[in-house]
Short mmCIF file of C-alpha atoms in Angstrom, two decimals:
data_model
loop_
_atom_site.label_atom_id
_atom_site.label_comp_id
_atom_site.label_asym_id
_atom_site.label_seq_id
_atom_site.Cartn_x
_atom_site.Cartn_y
_atom_site.Cartn_z
CA UNK A 1 0.00 0.00 0.00
CA UNK A 2 1.06 3.62 -0.51
CA UNK A 3 2.30 5.71 2.39
CA UNK A 4 -1.03 7.55 2.42
CA UNK A 5 -3.29 4.49 2.27
CA UNK A 6 -5.09 3.18 5.33
CA UNK A 7 -4.19 -0.47 4.73
CA UNK A 8 -0.53 -1.37 4.59
CA UNK A 9 1.14 -4.76 4.64
CA UNK A 10 4.76 -5.56 5.36
CA UNK A 11 6.63 -8.38 3.64
CA UNK A 12 9.38 -10.32 5.43
CA UNK A 13 11.47 -12.81 3.48
CA UNK A 14 14.58 -14.85 4.20
CA UNK A 15 17.30 -13.89 6.63
CA UNK A 16 20.07 -15.49 8.64
CA UNK A 17 19.73 -16.60 12.26
CA UNK A 18 22.45 -16.41 14.94
CA UNK A 19 22.81 -20.19 14.50
CA UNK A 20 23.85 -19.66 10.87
CA UNK A 21 20.59 -21.08 9.58
CA UNK A 22 19.07 -19.50 6.48
CA UNK A 23 15.34 -19.05 5.99
CA UNK A 24 13.25 -19.32 2.84
CA UNK A 25 10.06 -18.34 4.68
CA UNK A 26 7.90 -15.48 3.54
CA UNK A 27 5.58 -13.66 5.92
CA UNK A 28 2.96 -10.96 5.49
CA UNK A 29 2.43 -8.63 8.44
CA UNK A 30 -0.53 -6.31 8.72
CA UNK A 31 -2.03 -4.01 11.33
CA UNK A 32 -5.25 -5.54 12.68
CA UNK A 33 -6.36 -2.63 14.83
CA UNK A 34 -5.18 0.50 16.58
CA UNK A 35 -6.73 1.01 19.98
CA UNK A 36 -5.69 3.47 22.71
CA UNK A 37 -2.12 3.72 21.46
CA UNK A 38 -1.93 -0.08 21.27
CA UNK A 39 -1.28 -1.55 17.83
CA UNK A 40 -2.10 -5.20 17.13
CA UNK A 41 -0.30 -6.98 14.29
CA UNK A 42 -1.12 -10.16 12.45
CA UNK A 43 1.68 -12.18 10.87
CA UNK A 44 0.81 -14.87 8.30
CA UNK A 45 3.23 -17.31 6.70
CA UNK A 46 2.80 -17.73 2.94
CA UNK A 47 3.46 -21.08 1.29
CA UNK A 48 4.88 -20.82 -2.22
CA UNK A 49 4.76 -23.18 -5.20
CA UNK A 50 6.65 -23.01 -8.48
CA UNK A 51 10.16 -21.55 -8.66
CA UNK A 52 10.57 -20.94 -4.94
CA UNK A 53 13.55 -18.69 -4.08
CA UNK A 54 16.14 -20.61 -2.10
CA UNK A 55 16.90 -19.62 1.47
CA UNK A 56 19.00 -16.46 1.41
CA UNK A 57 20.06 -13.25 3.13
CA UNK A 58 21.40 -9.91 1.90
CA UNK A 59 18.73 -9.81 -0.84
CA UNK A 60 15.85 -7.46 -1.59
CA UNK A 61 12.10 -7.96 -1.86
CA UNK A 62 9.93 -5.18 -3.29
CA UNK A 63 6.35 -4.78 -4.45
CA UNK A 64 5.47 -3.63 -7.97
CA UNK A 65 2.06 -2.52 -9.24
CA UNK A 66 0.89 -2.85 -12.84
CA UNK A 67 -2.56 -2.82 -14.47
CA UNK A 68 -4.32 -3.08 -11.11
CA UNK A 69 -2.27 -6.08 -9.98
CA UNK A 70 0.71 -6.44 -7.64
CA UNK A 71 3.68 -8.78 -7.38
CA UNK A 72 6.58 -9.25 -5.01
CA UNK A 73 10.02 -9.15 -6.64
CA UNK A 74 12.95 -11.01 -5.04
CA UNK A 75 16.49 -10.40 -6.25
CA UNK A 76 20.03 -11.17 -5.15
CA UNK A 77 21.39 -12.28 -1.82
CA UNK A 78 23.63 -15.06 -0.59
CA UNK A 79 23.04 -18.68 0.23
CA UNK A 80 25.06 -21.68 1.32
CA UNK A 81 26.97 -23.45 -1.41
CA UNK A 82 25.13 -26.59 -2.67
CA UNK A 83 25.37 -29.59 -0.35
CA UNK A 84 27.21 -31.60 -3.02
CA UNK A 85 30.06 -29.06 -2.93
CA UNK A 86 30.29 -28.86 0.85
CA UNK A 87 33.23 -30.18 2.83
CA UNK A 88 33.89 -30.05 6.55
CA UNK A 89 36.03 -26.94 6.06
CA UNK A 90 33.48 -25.26 3.79
CA UNK A 91 30.27 -26.34 5.51
CA UNK A 92 29.16 -22.77 6.21
CA UNK A 93 30.60 -21.23 3.04
CA UNK A 94 28.20 -18.95 1.21
CA UNK A 95 28.00 -17.80 -2.40
CA UNK A 96 26.00 -15.20 -4.27
CA UNK A 97 22.65 -16.54 -5.43
CA UNK A 98 22.17 -16.71 -9.18
CA UNK A 99 21.04 -13.32 -10.57
CA UNK A 100 17.48 -14.47 -11.26
CA UNK A 101 14.42 -12.29 -10.80
CA UNK A 102 11.60 -13.98 -8.88
CA UNK A 103 8.04 -12.75 -9.26
CA UNK A 104 5.97 -13.78 -6.24
CA UNK A 105 2.18 -13.68 -6.34
CA UNK A 106 1.34 -13.27 -2.65
CA UNK A 107 -2.38 -13.72 -3.25
CA UNK A 108 -2.13 -17.16 -4.88
CA UNK A 109 1.27 -18.23 -3.49
CA UNK A 110 2.94 -18.73 -6.89
CA UNK A 111 6.56 -17.89 -7.69
CA UNK A 112 8.24 -17.72 -11.10
CA UNK A 113 11.91 -17.05 -11.89
CA UNK A 114 13.21 -15.03 -14.85
CA UNK A 115 16.69 -14.99 -16.36
CA UNK A 116 17.62 -11.61 -17.83
CA UNK A 117 20.76 -11.27 -20.00
CA UNK A 118 21.65 -7.90 -18.45
CA UNK A 119 22.05 -9.48 -15.00
CA UNK A 120 25.19 -11.59 -15.25
CA UNK A 121 26.61 -11.57 -11.73
CA UNK A 122 25.09 -12.30 -8.36
CA UNK A 123 24.74 -9.35 -5.99
CA UNK A 124 24.15 -8.96 -2.28
CA UNK A 125 23.49 -6.04 0.06
CA UNK A 126 22.46 -3.78 -2.81
CA UNK A 127 19.95 -0.94 -2.57
CA UNK A 128 16.55 -1.37 -4.22
CA UNK A 129 13.87 1.25 -4.84
CA UNK A 130 10.39 0.30 -6.02
CA UNK A 131 7.97 2.71 -7.67
CA UNK A 132 4.82 1.60 -9.49
CA UNK A 133 5.90 -1.07 -12.02
CA UNK A 134 9.63 -0.37 -11.75
CA UNK A 135 12.49 -1.35 -9.45
CA UNK A 136 15.91 0.31 -9.45
CA UNK A 137 18.87 -1.78 -8.23
CA UNK A 138 21.91 0.21 -7.06
CA UNK A 139 25.38 -0.92 -6.09
CA UNK A 140 25.76 -4.18 -4.19
CA UNK A 141 28.63 -6.53 -3.42
CA UNK A 142 29.76 -9.36 -5.67
CA UNK A 143 31.24 -12.05 -3.44
CA UNK A 144 32.79 -13.99 -6.34
CA UNK A 145 34.82 -10.97 -7.48
CA UNK A 146 34.92 -9.14 -4.12
CA UNK A 147 33.94 -5.88 -5.79
CA UNK A 148 31.26 -3.26 -5.30
CA UNK A 149 30.45 -2.29 -8.89
CA UNK A 150 28.70 1.02 -9.60
CA UNK A 151 25.56 -0.74 -10.80
CA UNK A 152 22.32 0.92 -11.76
CA UNK A 153 19.64 -1.36 -13.20
CA UNK A 154 16.04 -0.53 -14.04
CA UNK A 155 13.74 -3.55 -13.88
CA UNK A 156 10.25 -3.09 -15.26
CA UNK A 157 7.42 -5.56 -14.64
CA UNK A 158 4.31 -5.60 -16.83
CA UNK A 159 1.34 -7.60 -15.51
CA UNK A 160 -1.16 -8.12 -18.35
CA UNK A 161 -3.89 -10.77 -18.29
CA UNK A 162 -1.45 -13.35 -19.65
CA UNK A 163 2.10 -14.06 -18.60
CA UNK A 164 4.06 -11.25 -16.90
CA UNK A 165 6.81 -9.51 -18.85
CA UNK A 166 10.05 -8.57 -17.11
CA UNK A 167 12.79 -6.49 -18.72
CA UNK A 168 15.99 -4.92 -17.47
CA UNK A 169 17.87 -1.83 -18.63
CA UNK A 170 21.43 -0.96 -17.60
CA UNK A 171 21.60 2.76 -16.78
CA UNK A 172 24.62 5.04 -16.42
CA UNK A 173 25.38 7.01 -13.27
CA UNK A 174 25.35 4.23 -10.67
CA UNK A 175 27.19 4.33 -7.35
CA UNK A 176 29.49 1.88 -5.61
CA UNK A 177 27.86 1.05 -2.27
CA UNK A 178 26.79 -1.94 -0.21
CA UNK A 179 24.90 -2.40 3.07
CA UNK A 180 23.54 1.15 2.99
CA UNK A 181 20.34 2.46 4.58
CA UNK A 182 17.61 3.75 2.28
CA UNK A 183 14.98 6.20 3.54
CA UNK A 184 12.06 7.66 1.63
CA UNK A 185 11.68 11.38 2.30
CA UNK A 186 8.73 12.06 -0.02
CA UNK A 187 6.85 10.35 -2.85
CA UNK A 188 9.64 10.99 -5.39
CA UNK A 189 12.75 11.29 -3.23
CA UNK A 190 14.98 8.92 -1.27
CA UNK A 191 18.18 9.29 0.77
CA UNK A 192 21.05 6.76 0.96
CA UNK A 193 23.18 6.84 4.11
CA UNK A 194 26.12 4.73 5.26
CA UNK A 195 27.36 1.42 3.92
CA UNK A 196 30.70 0.51 2.39
CA UNK A 197 32.48 1.58 -0.76
CA UNK A 198 35.45 -0.77 -0.21
CA UNK A 199 36.05 -3.78 2.03
CA UNK A 200 37.35 -1.71 4.95
CA UNK A 201 36.22 1.73 3.87
CA UNK A 202 32.97 3.14 5.15
CA UNK A 203 30.95 5.36 2.86
CA UNK A 204 30.74 8.76 4.51
CA UNK A 205 29.01 10.42 1.54
CA UNK A 206 25.21 10.61 1.45
CA UNK A 207 23.10 10.70 -1.71
CA UNK A 208 19.71 12.01 -2.71
CA UNK A 209 17.83 9.95 -5.29
CA UNK A 210 15.09 11.66 -7.25
CA UNK A 211 12.58 9.83 -9.42
CA UNK A 212 10.62 11.64 -12.08
CA UNK A 213 8.73 9.71 -14.73
CA UNK A 214 11.20 7.21 -16.18
CA UNK A 215 14.21 9.17 -15.00
CA UNK A 216 16.36 8.62 -11.93
CA UNK A 217 18.87 11.17 -10.68
CA UNK A 218 21.50 10.44 -8.03
CA UNK A 219 23.39 13.34 -6.49
CA UNK A 220 25.51 13.90 -3.43
CA UNK A 221 24.00 15.81 -0.55
CA UNK A 222 25.66 17.86 2.15
CA UNK A 223 27.50 15.51 4.48
CA UNK A 224 26.23 15.48 8.08
CA UNK A 225 28.54 16.45 10.90
CA UNK A 226 29.33 12.87 11.87
CA UNK A 227 30.03 12.20 15.55
CA UNK A 228 33.58 11.07 16.48
CA UNK A 229 32.46 7.49 17.17
CA UNK A 230 31.06 7.22 13.65
CA UNK A 231 34.09 8.87 12.06
CA UNK A 232 36.64 6.63 13.77
CA UNK A 233 34.89 3.28 14.02
CA UNK A 234 35.63 0.57 11.48
CA UNK A 235 31.97 -0.25 10.82
#
């Protein structure tokens, strides 16, 4: 639901537990009622059929809206290497998930994967922004190459009566960042704070992202006066 709408739902997918277990569960949380400052939530687990995304963490899940319908979109993340490749020394080794796009119909519990030629490498801890029928993927970390490429992808999802159509466009002007925080400041504007630009180099620059029509603009904003503990810490 939009920020202004009465009914909003929150999607939770995947994650990694302190016991190094990965989850492939998907949950839908919604507000049941608000009463005297007390808010009651309902959390429902959704069972999926079809191309179910493997258990993962460091991925993104967004909602897109097209022709009066909605879909969840799962992309990226990391998972354990296949059991056939595991050894005692590498039992908890992880690898980037294949760069497939998963469309998840939360109403009917169906999931379908799409392979797009523009997405060649797996990515984790990227930034994703969803708006109407479009998702923008920024930055991310490629574990296989140990790089944070300045990615900027536009993924558009069309939901006609028949089969969905998914296409990807590589855009210029991306930024190199992973594990950043994304905050929406108004309907067309977002702010990126924190994260990493190199393995041991925090990203002290902040960015404003503006969306207008089919255009996306990323520009640096005035850097906050960081506190000493933020300036000097390693994370």
